[in-house]
């Protein structure tokens, strides 16, 4: 009896420490990159080390003396799990700062999590009605770092141009990070993994997701878009996040708290067509967010 065995394909081609398994016959066309890369209009190289480091010499940085932890606070416990698990419940979140290449602490410091890359067994598969999706092959505890949403870092003008140039059947992968640093000070980062990206580009939207996104700064001022488990996740469960940036079933518009923010949202989505949401959640918003965004 002949038994056909489907070859195991690593979608990352060895670029991740853990293979990204792929279930399908035709490989998607894109360039795999575990990290953000500099794209059109981006004036800062995401791989450039621009943040100061600590001078800790211990295995793991002590909270009472580490300059990184003293300045930005402790985000993880000793196992690398997020300490503040409700940080996105109101539509806004606080960014995380990890130790970086200029720090003298160990590579296994508990303040180094996202920079270690993928550590879980994930598989890209074909869903019944939403194209590609990602599922976990192992259980994931609440607060665990799952994967990054990496791609080209581009300017707003380039992001807008790419959105308007898309055909109705094409997917919009661009996520906008809007960070408020004081009165009237807003920093924006646009990441597009359509042509260059990692496993995060295959994650589907859900109005009731099991992942949430946080901006995490490691070596560069450009944040990494890290996805963490919003609850305990079972093996074989599909991984999803809210494209509007929240971790609740709020309408994306409700995440924008000021009139000026709403005006910006309206100007960005003008001329774009809304797509139906097929997440199947009880409180589904019926449509995918037009301007994929996360606020901090």
PDB file of C-alpha atoms in Angstrom:
ATOM      1  CA  UNK A   1       0.000   0.000   0.000  1.00  0.00           C
ATOM      2  CA  UNK A   2       1.397   3.354  -1.027  1.00  0.00           C
ATOM      3  CA  UNK A   3       1.057   6.057   1.567  1.00  0.00           C
ATOM      4  CA  UNK A   4       1.858   9.592   0.461  1.00  0.00           C
ATOM      5  CA  UNK A   5       3.595  11.675   3.081  1.00  0.00           C
ATOM      6  CA  UNK A   6       3.336  15.423   2.736  1.00  0.00           C
ATOM      7  CA  UNK A   7       6.794  16.992   3.125  1.00  0.00           C
ATOM      8  CA  UNK A   8       7.290  19.225   6.154  1.00  0.00           C
ATOM      9  CA  UNK A   9       7.890  22.782   4.975  1.00  0.00           C
ATOM     10  CA  UNK A  10       9.485  25.491   7.109  1.00  0.00           C
ATOM     11  CA  UNK A  11       7.981  28.737   5.849  1.00  0.00           C
ATOM     12  CA  UNK A  12      10.824  30.707   7.450  1.00  0.00           C
ATOM     13  CA  UNK A  13      13.492  28.687   5.577  1.00  0.00           C
ATOM     14  CA  UNK A  14      15.507  28.362   8.778  1.00  0.00           C
ATOM     15  CA  UNK A  15      15.403  32.061   9.683  1.00  0.00           C
ATOM     16  CA  UNK A  16      13.469  31.301  12.884  1.00  0.00           C
ATOM     17  CA  UNK A  17      14.864  29.162  15.711  1.00  0.00           C
ATOM     18  CA  UNK A  18      11.606  27.187  15.607  1.00  0.00           C
ATOM     19  CA  UNK A  19      10.333  26.103  12.150  1.00  0.00           C
ATOM     20  CA  UNK A  20       7.118  27.763  10.960  1.00  0.00           C
ATOM     21  CA  UNK A  21       5.183  24.798   9.593  1.00  0.00           C
ATOM     22  CA  UNK A  22       3.061  25.158   6.478  1.00  0.00           C
ATOM     23  CA  UNK A  23       0.001  23.110   5.524  1.00  0.00           C
ATOM     24  CA  UNK A  24      -0.771  23.635   1.869  1.00  0.00           C
ATOM     25  CA  UNK A  25       0.249  22.811  -1.675  1.00  0.00           C
ATOM     26  CA  UNK A  26       1.236  26.251  -2.965  1.00  0.00           C
ATOM     27  CA  UNK A  27       3.596  28.434  -0.960  1.00  0.00           C
ATOM     28  CA  UNK A  28       2.544  32.081  -0.550  1.00  0.00           C
ATOM     29  CA  UNK A  29       4.645  34.574  -2.494  1.00  0.00           C
ATOM     30  CA  UNK A  30       6.554  36.861  -0.124  1.00  0.00           C
ATOM     31  CA  UNK A  31      10.008  37.285   1.416  1.00  0.00           C
ATOM     32  CA  UNK A  32      10.273  35.916   4.936  1.00  0.00           C
ATOM     33  CA  UNK A  33      11.945  38.195   7.484  1.00  0.00           C
ATOM     34  CA  UNK A  34      11.840  37.640  11.269  1.00  0.00           C
ATOM     35  CA  UNK A  35      12.463  41.359  11.882  1.00  0.00           C
ATOM     36  CA  UNK A  36      11.263  44.716  10.609  1.00  0.00           C
ATOM     37  CA  UNK A  37      13.116  46.097   7.586  1.00  0.00           C
ATOM     38  CA  UNK A  38      13.456  49.652   6.309  1.00  0.00           C
ATOM     39  CA  UNK A  39      10.935  50.419   3.576  1.00  0.00           C
ATOM     40  CA  UNK A  40      10.050  53.407   1.357  1.00  0.00           C
ATOM     41  CA  UNK A  41       9.783  56.677   3.253  1.00  0.00           C
ATOM     42  CA  UNK A  42      11.235  55.302   6.491  1.00  0.00           C
ATOM     43  CA  UNK A  43      14.125  57.518   7.640  1.00  0.00           C
ATOM     44  CA  UNK A  44      15.315  55.251  10.471  1.00  0.00           C
ATOM     45  CA  UNK A  45      16.873  51.813  10.031  1.00  0.00           C
ATOM     46  CA  UNK A  46      14.941  49.474  12.383  1.00  0.00           C
ATOM     47  CA  UNK A  47      18.085  47.365  12.898  1.00  0.00           C
ATOM     48  CA  UNK A  48      20.169  50.321  14.109  1.00  0.00           C
ATOM     49  CA  UNK A  49      20.860  50.375  17.858  1.00  0.00           C
ATOM     50  CA  UNK A  50      19.755  53.791  19.091  1.00  0.00           C
ATOM     51  CA  UNK A  51      18.602  53.210  22.686  1.00  0.00           C
ATOM     52  CA  UNK A  52      20.956  53.376  25.708  1.00  0.00           C
ATOM     53  CA  UNK A  53      21.807  50.201  27.616  1.00  0.00           C
ATOM     54  CA  UNK A  54      22.189  49.210  31.260  1.00  0.00           C
ATOM     55  CA  UNK A  55      25.437  48.247  32.979  1.00  0.00           C
ATOM     56  CA  UNK A  56      24.100  45.214  34.872  1.00  0.00           C
ATOM     57  CA  UNK A  57      26.510  42.279  35.157  1.00  0.00           C
ATOM     58  CA  UNK A  58      24.114  39.799  36.730  1.00  0.00           C
ATOM     59  CA  UNK A  59      22.341  36.894  35.052  1.00  0.00           C
ATOM     60  CA  UNK A  60      19.077  38.842  35.136  1.00  0.00           C
ATOM     61  CA  UNK A  61      18.699  42.570  35.758  1.00  0.00           C
ATOM     62  CA  UNK A  62      17.708  43.536  39.340  1.00  0.00           C
ATOM     63  CA  UNK A  63      14.770  45.938  39.445  1.00  0.00           C
ATOM     64  CA  UNK A  64      16.337  48.091  42.146  1.00  0.00           C
ATOM     65  CA  UNK A  65      19.475  49.002  40.168  1.00  0.00           C
ATOM     66  CA  UNK A  66      18.932  48.339  36.440  1.00  0.00           C
ATOM     67  CA  UNK A  67      18.702  51.626  34.542  1.00  0.00           C
ATOM     68  CA  UNK A  68      16.371  50.062  31.938  1.00  0.00           C
ATOM     69  CA  UNK A  69      13.923  48.804  34.548  1.00  0.00           C
ATOM     70  CA  UNK A  70      14.210  51.960  36.624  1.00  0.00           C
ATOM     71  CA  UNK A  71      13.398  54.147  33.615  1.00  0.00           C
ATOM     72  CA  UNK A  72      10.714  52.095  31.925  1.00  0.00           C
ATOM     73  CA  UNK A  73       9.443  49.695  34.582  1.00  0.00           C
ATOM     74  CA  UNK A  74       9.403  45.923  34.776  1.00  0.00           C
ATOM     75  CA  UNK A  75       7.220  44.341  32.080  1.00  0.00           C
ATOM     76  CA  UNK A  76       7.927  40.619  32.568  1.00  0.00           C
ATOM     77  CA  UNK A  77       8.259  38.199  35.463  1.00  0.00           C
ATOM     78  CA  UNK A  78      11.187  35.801  35.821  1.00  0.00           C
ATOM     79  CA  UNK A  79       9.690  33.418  33.242  1.00  0.00           C
ATOM     80  CA  UNK A  80       9.208  36.106  30.576  1.00  0.00           C
ATOM     81  CA  UNK A  81       5.446  36.383  31.062  1.00  0.00           C
ATOM     82  CA  UNK A  82       3.812  39.817  30.952  1.00  0.00           C
ATOM     83  CA  UNK A  83       3.046  41.170  34.414  1.00  0.00           C
ATOM     84  CA  UNK A  84       0.271  43.603  33.466  1.00  0.00           C
ATOM     85  CA  UNK A  85      -2.201  41.490  31.536  1.00  0.00           C
ATOM     86  CA  UNK A  86      -4.996  44.079  31.395  1.00  0.00           C
ATOM     87  CA  UNK A  87      -2.954  46.814  29.738  1.00  0.00           C
ATOM     88  CA  UNK A  88      -5.052  46.893  26.529  1.00  0.00           C
ATOM     89  CA  UNK A  89      -8.531  46.585  28.028  1.00  0.00           C
ATOM     90  CA  UNK A  90      -9.388  50.253  27.393  1.00  0.00           C
ATOM     91  CA  UNK A  91      -8.098  50.577  23.839  1.00  0.00           C
ATOM     92  CA  UNK A  92      -4.790  52.140  24.841  1.00  0.00           C
ATOM     93  CA  UNK A  93      -1.633  50.381  25.942  1.00  0.00           C
ATOM     94  CA  UNK A  94       1.756  51.266  27.376  1.00  0.00           C
ATOM     95  CA  UNK A  95       4.872  50.392  25.356  1.00  0.00           C
ATOM     96  CA  UNK A  96       7.414  47.910  26.696  1.00  0.00           C
ATOM     97  CA  UNK A  97      11.168  48.537  26.730  1.00  0.00           C
ATOM     98  CA  UNK A  98      13.537  45.562  26.784  1.00  0.00           C
ATOM     99  CA  UNK A  99      17.260  45.415  27.451  1.00  0.00           C
ATOM    100  CA  UNK A 100      19.228  45.761  24.229  1.00  0.00           C
ATOM    101  CA  UNK A 101      22.531  45.168  22.459  1.00  0.00           C
ATOM    102  CA  UNK A 102      24.260  47.890  24.484  1.00  0.00           C
ATOM    103  CA  UNK A 103      23.230  46.336  27.813  1.00  0.00           C
ATOM    104  CA  UNK A 104      25.831  44.277  29.642  1.00  0.00           C
ATOM    105  CA  UNK A 105      23.362  41.810  31.179  1.00  0.00           C
ATOM    106  CA  UNK A 106      23.070  38.211  30.021  1.00  0.00           C
ATOM    107  CA  UNK A 107      21.259  37.224  26.826  1.00  0.00           C
ATOM    108  CA  UNK A 108      18.966  35.191  29.069  1.00  0.00           C
ATOM    109  CA  UNK A 109      17.950  38.220  31.161  1.00  0.00           C
ATOM    110  CA  UNK A 110      14.229  38.146  31.998  1.00  0.00           C
ATOM    111  CA  UNK A 111      13.928  41.587  30.362  1.00  0.00           C
ATOM    112  CA  UNK A 112      14.786  40.047  26.982  1.00  0.00           C
ATOM    113  CA  UNK A 113      11.714  38.322  25.547  1.00  0.00           C
ATOM    114  CA  UNK A 114      10.559  39.572  22.141  1.00  0.00           C
ATOM    115  CA  UNK A 115      14.142  39.901  20.893  1.00  0.00           C
ATOM    116  CA  UNK A 116      14.652  36.159  21.373  1.00  0.00           C
ATOM    117  CA  UNK A 117      12.199  35.565  18.548  1.00  0.00           C
ATOM    118  CA  UNK A 118       9.769  32.742  17.947  1.00  0.00           C
ATOM    119  CA  UNK A 119       9.764  29.997  20.596  1.00  0.00           C
ATOM    120  CA  UNK A 120       6.423  28.281  19.915  1.00  0.00           C
ATOM    121  CA  UNK A 121       5.393  25.695  17.338  1.00  0.00           C
ATOM    122  CA  UNK A 122       3.049  27.457  14.923  1.00  0.00           C
ATOM    123  CA  UNK A 123       1.491  26.299  11.665  1.00  0.00           C
ATOM    124  CA  UNK A 124       0.117  28.293   8.734  1.00  0.00           C
ATOM    125  CA  UNK A 125      -2.976  26.587   7.344  1.00  0.00           C
ATOM    126  CA  UNK A 126      -5.863  27.252   4.972  1.00  0.00           C
ATOM    127  CA  UNK A 127      -9.094  28.211   6.777  1.00  0.00           C
ATOM    128  CA  UNK A 128     -12.532  27.389   5.423  1.00  0.00           C
ATOM    129  CA  UNK A 129     -13.613  30.988   4.715  1.00  0.00           C
ATOM    130  CA  UNK A 130     -10.808  33.451   5.605  1.00  0.00           C
ATOM    131  CA  UNK A 131      -7.852  32.389   3.527  1.00  0.00           C
ATOM    132  CA  UNK A 132      -4.667  31.608   5.398  1.00  0.00           C
ATOM    133  CA  UNK A 133      -4.584  31.441   9.176  1.00  0.00           C
ATOM    134  CA  UNK A 134      -2.181  30.489  11.974  1.00  0.00           C
ATOM    135  CA  UNK A 135      -2.745  27.879  14.657  1.00  0.00           C
ATOM    136  CA  UNK A 136      -0.645  26.817  17.601  1.00  0.00           C
ATOM    137  CA  UNK A 137       0.536  23.221  17.915  1.00  0.00           C
ATOM    138  CA  UNK A 138       1.044  23.569  21.662  1.00  0.00           C
ATOM    139  CA  UNK A 139      -0.712  25.098  24.636  1.00  0.00           C
ATOM    140  CA  UNK A 140       0.098  28.772  25.282  1.00  0.00           C
ATOM    141  CA  UNK A 141      -0.326  30.240  28.789  1.00  0.00           C
ATOM    142  CA  UNK A 142      -1.879  33.688  29.295  1.00  0.00           C
ATOM    143  CA  UNK A 143       0.653  36.514  28.892  1.00  0.00           C
ATOM    144  CA  UNK A 144       3.140  34.504  26.814  1.00  0.00           C
ATOM    145  CA  UNK A 145       4.890  36.167  23.869  1.00  0.00           C
ATOM    146  CA  UNK A 146       3.689  34.392  20.736  1.00  0.00           C
ATOM    147  CA  UNK A 147       5.163  36.113  17.690  1.00  0.00           C
ATOM    148  CA  UNK A 148       5.957  39.471  16.166  1.00  0.00           C
ATOM    149  CA  UNK A 149       4.068  41.272  13.397  1.00  0.00           C
ATOM    150  CA  UNK A 150       7.108  42.162  11.303  1.00  0.00           C
ATOM    151  CA  UNK A 151       7.407  43.741   7.878  1.00  0.00           C
ATOM    152  CA  UNK A 152       8.481  46.822   5.998  1.00  0.00           C
ATOM    153  CA  UNK A 153       8.463  50.015   8.060  1.00  0.00           C
ATOM    154  CA  UNK A 154       7.130  52.699   5.706  1.00  0.00           C
ATOM    155  CA  UNK A 155       5.968  56.314   5.783  1.00  0.00           C
ATOM    156  CA  UNK A 156       2.327  57.424   6.050  1.00  0.00           C
ATOM    157  CA  UNK A 157       2.413  58.597   2.430  1.00  0.00           C
ATOM    158  CA  UNK A 158       3.632  55.218   1.242  1.00  0.00           C
ATOM    159  CA  UNK A 159       1.058  53.429   3.402  1.00  0.00           C
ATOM    160  CA  UNK A 160      -1.734  55.569   2.000  1.00  0.00           C
ATOM    161  CA  UNK A 161      -0.537  55.009  -1.555  1.00  0.00           C
ATOM    162  CA  UNK A 162      -0.408  51.243  -1.051  1.00  0.00           C
ATOM    163  CA  UNK A 163      -3.888  51.150   0.466  1.00  0.00           C
ATOM    164  CA  UNK A 164      -5.478  53.157  -2.343  1.00  0.00           C
ATOM    165  CA  UNK A 165      -3.658  51.069  -4.945  1.00  0.00           C
ATOM    166  CA  UNK A 166      -5.080  47.786  -3.675  1.00  0.00           C
ATOM    167  CA  UNK A 167      -7.742  45.873  -5.560  1.00  0.00           C
ATOM    168  CA  UNK A 168     -10.924  44.975  -3.701  1.00  0.00           C
ATOM    169  CA  UNK A 169      -9.950  41.302  -3.468  1.00  0.00           C
ATOM    170  CA  UNK A 170      -6.522  42.049  -1.981  1.00  0.00           C
ATOM    171  CA  UNK A 171      -5.749  42.044   1.738  1.00  0.00           C
ATOM    172  CA  UNK A 172      -4.580  45.121   3.632  1.00  0.00           C
ATOM    173  CA  UNK A 173      -1.714  44.105   5.919  1.00  0.00           C
ATOM    174  CA  UNK A 174      -0.651  47.602   7.020  1.00  0.00           C
ATOM    175  CA  UNK A 175      -0.814  48.369  10.742  1.00  0.00           C
ATOM    176  CA  UNK A 176      -0.413  51.888  12.112  1.00  0.00           C
ATOM    177  CA  UNK A 177       0.975  52.485  15.591  1.00  0.00           C
ATOM    178  CA  UNK A 178       0.040  55.875  17.060  1.00  0.00           C
ATOM    179  CA  UNK A 179       1.946  56.731  20.238  1.00  0.00           C
ATOM    180  CA  UNK A 180       1.021  59.698  22.417  1.00  0.00           C
ATOM    181  CA  UNK A 181       4.004  61.126  24.305  1.00  0.00           C
ATOM    182  CA  UNK A 182       2.600  64.167  26.049  1.00  0.00           C
ATOM    183  CA  UNK A 183       0.213  66.899  24.931  1.00  0.00           C
ATOM    184  CA  UNK A 184       0.065  67.139  21.157  1.00  0.00           C
ATOM    185  CA  UNK A 185       3.056  64.842  20.610  1.00  0.00           C
ATOM    186  CA  UNK A 186       2.179  61.866  18.426  1.00  0.00           C
ATOM    187  CA  UNK A 187       4.622  59.420  16.870  1.00  0.00           C
ATOM    188  CA  UNK A 188       3.399  57.120  14.102  1.00  0.00           C
ATOM    189  CA  UNK A 189       4.878  53.893  12.768  1.00  0.00           C
ATOM    190  CA  UNK A 190       3.510  52.002   9.758  1.00  0.00           C
ATOM    191  CA  UNK A 191       4.369  48.328   9.224  1.00  0.00           C
ATOM    192  CA  UNK A 192       3.435  46.419   6.056  1.00  0.00           C
ATOM    193  CA  UNK A 193       4.297  42.679   5.835  1.00  0.00           C
ATOM    194  CA  UNK A 194       2.610  42.139   2.464  1.00  0.00           C
ATOM    195  CA  UNK A 195       5.836  41.622   0.497  1.00  0.00           C
ATOM    196  CA  UNK A 196       8.382  41.230   3.322  1.00  0.00           C
ATOM    197  CA  UNK A 197       7.157  39.799   6.602  1.00  0.00           C
ATOM    198  CA  UNK A 198       6.997  36.917   9.049  1.00  0.00           C
ATOM    199  CA  UNK A 199       4.402  34.433  10.325  1.00  0.00           C
ATOM    200  CA  UNK A 200       2.402  37.330  11.815  1.00  0.00           C
ATOM    201  CA  UNK A 201       1.182  38.347   8.355  1.00  0.00           C
ATOM    202  CA  UNK A 202      -1.021  35.228   8.244  1.00  0.00           C
ATOM    203  CA  UNK A 203      -2.890  35.953  11.484  1.00  0.00           C
ATOM    204  CA  UNK A 204      -6.603  36.588  11.004  1.00  0.00           C
ATOM    205  CA  UNK A 205      -8.734  39.253  12.648  1.00  0.00           C
ATOM    206  CA  UNK A 206     -11.287  38.416  15.317  1.00  0.00           C
ATOM    207  CA  UNK A 207     -13.684  40.643  17.200  1.00  0.00           C
ATOM    208  CA  UNK A 208     -13.056  38.293  20.147  1.00  0.00           C
ATOM    209  CA  UNK A 209      -9.330  37.486  19.741  1.00  0.00           C
ATOM    210  CA  UNK A 210      -6.997  35.340  21.816  1.00  0.00           C
ATOM    211  CA  UNK A 211      -3.935  37.544  21.151  1.00  0.00           C
ATOM    212  CA  UNK A 212      -3.260  41.223  21.789  1.00  0.00           C
ATOM    213  CA  UNK A 213      -0.580  43.496  20.395  1.00  0.00           C
ATOM    214  CA  UNK A 214       1.911  45.674  22.264  1.00  0.00           C
ATOM    215  CA  UNK A 215       4.637  47.965  20.897  1.00  0.00           C
ATOM    216  CA  UNK A 216       7.964  46.710  22.284  1.00  0.00           C
ATOM    217  CA  UNK A 217      11.196  48.650  21.892  1.00  0.00           C
ATOM    218  CA  UNK A 218      14.423  46.684  21.954  1.00  0.00           C
ATOM    219  CA  UNK A 219      17.419  48.202  20.162  1.00  0.00           C
ATOM    220  CA  UNK A 220      15.679  50.854  18.051  1.00  0.00           C
ATOM    221  CA  UNK A 221      13.267  53.730  18.592  1.00  0.00           C
ATOM    222  CA  UNK A 222      11.036  51.957  16.066  1.00  0.00           C
ATOM    223  CA  UNK A 223       8.760  49.642  18.060  1.00  0.00           C
ATOM    224  CA  UNK A 224       8.341  45.971  17.394  1.00  0.00           C
ATOM    225  CA  UNK A 225       4.703  44.888  17.194  1.00  0.00           C
ATOM    226  CA  UNK A 226       4.617  41.964  19.605  1.00  0.00           C
ATOM    227  CA  UNK A 227       1.627  39.651  20.031  1.00  0.00           C
ATOM    228  CA  UNK A 228       0.927  38.071  23.420  1.00  0.00           C
ATOM    229  CA  UNK A 229      -1.621  35.497  24.571  1.00  0.00           C
ATOM    230  CA  UNK A 230      -4.695  37.282  25.927  1.00  0.00           C
ATOM    231  CA  UNK A 231      -5.832  34.096  27.694  1.00  0.00           C
ATOM    232  CA  UNK A 232      -4.792  30.466  27.970  1.00  0.00           C
ATOM    233  CA  UNK A 233      -4.816  29.029  24.444  1.00  0.00           C
ATOM    234  CA  UNK A 234      -5.287  25.349  23.594  1.00  0.00           C
ATOM    235  CA  UNK A 235      -3.195  23.367  21.124  1.00  0.00           C
ATOM    236  CA  UNK A 236      -4.648  23.367  17.567  1.00  0.00           C
ATOM    237  CA  UNK A 237      -6.525  26.612  18.270  1.00  0.00           C
ATOM    238  CA  UNK A 238      -6.379  29.330  15.622  1.00  0.00           C
ATOM    239  CA  UNK A 239      -4.520  32.465  16.720  1.00  0.00           C
ATOM    240  CA  UNK A 240      -6.227  35.812  16.093  1.00  0.00           C
ATOM    241  CA  UNK A 241      -5.939  39.446  17.095  1.00  0.00           C
ATOM    242  CA  UNK A 242      -8.111  42.537  16.769  1.00  0.00           C
ATOM    243  CA  UNK A 243      -6.872  44.511  13.758  1.00  0.00           C
ATOM    244  CA  UNK A 244      -8.043  47.734  15.399  1.00  0.00           C
ATOM    245  CA  UNK A 245      -5.541  47.197  18.205  1.00  0.00           C
ATOM    246  CA  UNK A 246      -7.899  46.432  21.081  1.00  0.00           C
ATOM    247  CA  UNK A 247      -8.229  43.222  23.047  1.00  0.00           C
ATOM    248  CA  UNK A 248     -11.975  43.560  23.638  1.00  0.00           C
ATOM    249  CA  UNK A 249     -14.993  43.512  21.352  1.00  0.00           C
ATOM    250  CA  UNK A 250     -15.186  47.313  21.235  1.00  0.00           C
ATOM    251  CA  UNK A 251     -16.042  48.914  17.930  1.00  0.00           C
ATOM    252  CA  UNK A 252     -12.726  50.213  16.468  1.00  0.00           C
ATOM    253  CA  UNK A 253     -14.088  53.771  16.361  1.00  0.00           C
ATOM    254  CA  UNK A 254     -14.574  53.665  20.128  1.00  0.00           C
ATOM    255  CA  UNK A 255     -10.851  53.198  20.570  1.00  0.00           C
ATOM    256  CA  UNK A 256     -10.264  56.740  19.327  1.00  0.00           C
ATOM    257  CA  UNK A 257     -10.952  58.938  22.315  1.00  0.00           C
ATOM    258  CA  UNK A 258     -10.696  62.458  20.872  1.00  0.00           C
ATOM    259  CA  UNK A 259     -12.284  64.321  17.983  1.00  0.00           C
ATOM    260  CA  UNK A 260      -8.884  65.004  16.455  1.00  0.00           C
ATOM    261  CA  UNK A 261      -8.142  61.276  16.411  1.00  0.00           C
ATOM    262  CA  UNK A 262     -11.506  60.636  14.758  1.00  0.00           C
ATOM    263  CA  UNK A 263     -10.729  63.249  12.110  1.00  0.00           C
ATOM    264  CA  UNK A 264      -7.423  61.536  11.364  1.00  0.00           C
ATOM    265  CA  UNK A 265      -9.183  58.179  11.109  1.00  0.00           C
ATOM    266  CA  UNK A 266     -11.759  59.591   8.688  1.00  0.00           C
ATOM    267  CA  UNK A 267      -9.098  61.134   6.451  1.00  0.00           C
ATOM    268  CA  UNK A 268      -7.171  57.872   6.283  1.00  0.00           C
ATOM    269  CA  UNK A 269     -10.130  55.680   5.437  1.00  0.00           C
ATOM    270  CA  UNK A 270     -11.692  58.027   2.881  1.00  0.00           C
ATOM    271  CA  UNK A 271     -11.954  56.211  -0.432  1.00  0.00           C
ATOM    272  CA  UNK A 272     -11.341  52.741   1.026  1.00  0.00           C
ATOM    273  CA  UNK A 273     -13.944  49.982   0.840  1.00  0.00           C
ATOM    274  CA  UNK A 274     -14.945  48.052   3.939  1.00  0.00           C
ATOM    275  CA  UNK A 275     -14.632  44.260   3.918  1.00  0.00           C
ATOM    276  CA  UNK A 276     -16.961  41.854   5.677  1.00  0.00           C
ATOM    277  CA  UNK A 277     -15.721  40.178   8.847  1.00  0.00           C
ATOM    278  CA  UNK A 278     -16.082  36.389   9.041  1.00  0.00           C
ATOM    279  CA  UNK A 279     -14.604  35.835  12.508  1.00  0.00           C
ATOM    280  CA  UNK A 280     -17.793  34.212  13.829  1.00  0.00           C
ATOM    281  CA  UNK A 281     -17.686  35.958  17.226  1.00  0.00           C
ATOM    282  CA  UNK A 282     -20.997  36.514  19.023  1.00  0.00           C
ATOM    283  CA  UNK A 283     -20.413  40.282  19.029  1.00  0.00           C
ATOM    284  CA  UNK A 284     -18.880  40.511  15.572  1.00  0.00           C
ATOM    285  CA  UNK A 285     -18.635  44.069  14.211  1.00  0.00           C
ATOM    286  CA  UNK A 286     -19.602  42.692  10.755  1.00  0.00           C
ATOM    287  CA  UNK A 287     -16.771  44.599   9.019  1.00  0.00           C
ATOM    288  CA  UNK A 288     -12.983  44.550   9.254  1.00  0.00           C
ATOM    289  CA  UNK A 289     -11.333  47.767  10.512  1.00  0.00           C
ATOM    290  CA  UNK A 290     -10.293  49.989   7.597  1.00  0.00           C
ATOM    291  CA  UNK A 291      -7.266  51.516   9.276  1.00  0.00           C
ATOM    292  CA  UNK A 292      -5.497  48.792  11.214  1.00  0.00           C
ATOM    293  CA  UNK A 293      -4.146  50.563  14.278  1.00  0.00           C
ATOM    294  CA  UNK A 294      -2.939  50.160  17.835  1.00  0.00           C
ATOM    295  CA  UNK A 295      -2.785  53.103  20.245  1.00  0.00           C
ATOM    296  CA  UNK A 296      -0.312  53.618  23.070  1.00  0.00           C
TER     297      UNK A 296
END
